[in-house]
Amino acid sequence: WETLKSVVYDLEITDDELAQMQLKRRSLQLSADQVRMLHARAFSTAINQFIDDHSLDNREARKLSRLHDCLRQLGWAPGE
């Protein structure tokens, strides 16, 4: 969880970060279900932070879109 949070923090995935996440997934022997759960948790956490003020502005929507792209690059994003 901590590695995933640090990798998606800047909403960009580098080749090194992608390799790091693949290595971490293998070393922890995470199943596809576990990866989906972690990615869903990351996405829902961001949504909850953004809607805390009962609105979702364009800037926040763009960040969610970028987060979705990052999670997709890492193997799964909500809605897939």
Short mmCIF file of C-alpha atoms in Angstrom, two decimals:
data_model
loop_
_atom_site.label_atom_id
_atom_site.label_comp_id
_atom_site.label_asym_id
_atom_site.label_seq_id
_atom_site.Cartn_x
_atom_site.Cartn_y
_atom_site.Cartn_z
CA TRP A 1 0.00 0.00 0.00
CA GLU A 2 2.75 2.45 0.93
CA THR A 3 4.69 1.72 -2.27
CA LEU A 4 1.58 2.21 -4.40
CA LYS A 5 0.81 5.53 -2.68
CA SER A 6 4.34 6.81 -3.24
CA VAL A 7 4.37 5.75 -6.90
CA VAL A 8 1.05 7.43 -7.81
CA TYR A 9 1.62 10.51 -5.62
CA ASP A 10 2.78 12.72 -8.50
CA LEU A 11 0.22 11.19 -10.91
CA GLU A 12 2.94 10.04 -13.32
CA ILE A 13 4.42 6.57 -13.68
CA THR A 14 8.03 6.31 -14.78
CA ASP A 15 9.56 3.15 -16.24
CA ASP A 16 11.52 2.72 -13.00
CA GLU A 17 8.37 3.01 -10.90
CA LEU A 18 6.58 0.51 -13.12
CA ALA A 19 9.46 -1.94 -12.72
CA GLN A 20 9.50 -1.32 -8.96
CA MET A 21 5.78 -2.09 -8.70
CA GLN A 22 6.09 -5.25 -10.79
CA LEU A 23 8.94 -6.45 -8.60
CA LYS A 24 6.99 -5.64 -5.43
CA ARG A 25 3.91 -7.46 -6.74
CA ARG A 26 5.98 -10.57 -7.48
CA SER A 27 7.86 -10.48 -4.18
CA LEU A 28 4.61 -10.19 -2.23
CA GLN A 29 2.90 -12.72 -4.52
CA LEU A 30 -0.11 -10.47 -4.90
CA SER A 31 -3.04 -11.95 -6.76
CA ALA A 32 -4.96 -10.01 -9.40
CA ASP A 33 -7.79 -9.63 -6.85
CA GLN A 34 -5.40 -8.09 -4.32
CA VAL A 35 -4.02 -5.66 -6.92
CA ARG A 36 -7.56 -4.62 -7.87
CA MET A 37 -8.41 -4.07 -4.19
CA LEU A 38 -5.34 -1.87 -3.65
CA HIS A 39 -6.00 0.15 -6.79
CA ALA A 40 -9.69 0.54 -5.90
CA ARG A 41 -8.64 1.70 -2.43
CA ALA A 42 -6.29 4.30 -3.93
CA PHE A 43 -9.00 5.58 -6.26
CA SER A 44 -11.71 5.69 -3.61
CA THR A 45 -9.37 7.45 -1.19
CA ALA A 46 -8.74 10.18 -3.77
CA ILE A 47 -12.46 10.53 -4.51
CA ASN A 48 -13.26 10.84 -0.82
CA GLN A 49 -10.62 13.54 -0.37
CA PHE A 50 -11.87 15.50 -3.36
CA ILE A 51 -15.56 15.38 -2.43
CA ASP A 52 -15.02 16.21 1.22
CA ASP A 53 -16.19 19.74 0.41
CA HIS A 54 -19.31 18.34 -1.37
CA SER A 55 -18.11 19.30 -4.84
CA LEU A 56 -15.77 18.03 -7.55
CA ASP A 57 -14.20 20.80 -9.60
CA ASN A 58 -12.50 20.46 -12.98
CA ARG A 59 -9.01 20.39 -11.46
CA GLU A 60 -9.97 17.52 -9.16
CA ALA A 61 -11.67 15.67 -12.01
CA ARG A 62 -8.47 15.96 -14.09
CA LYS A 63 -6.44 14.56 -11.18
CA LEU A 64 -8.84 11.61 -10.90
CA SER A 65 -8.45 10.99 -14.61
CA ARG A 66 -4.65 11.05 -14.28
CA LEU A 67 -4.82 8.71 -11.27
CA HIS A 68 -7.01 6.36 -13.30
CA ASP A 69 -4.39 6.37 -16.09
CA CYS A 70 -1.62 5.63 -13.55
CA LEU A 71 -3.54 2.72 -12.04
CA ARG A 72 -4.26 1.35 -15.53
CA GLN A 73 -0.54 1.47 -16.33
CA LEU A 74 0.10 -0.50 -13.15
CA GLY A 75 -2.28 -3.26 -14.17
CA TRP A 76 -5.86 -2.29 -13.35
CA ALA A 77 -8.04 0.77 -12.92
CA PRO A 78 -11.65 1.04 -11.72
CA GLY A 79 -14.11 0.36 -14.49
CA GLU A 80 -11.92 -2.14 -16.34
#
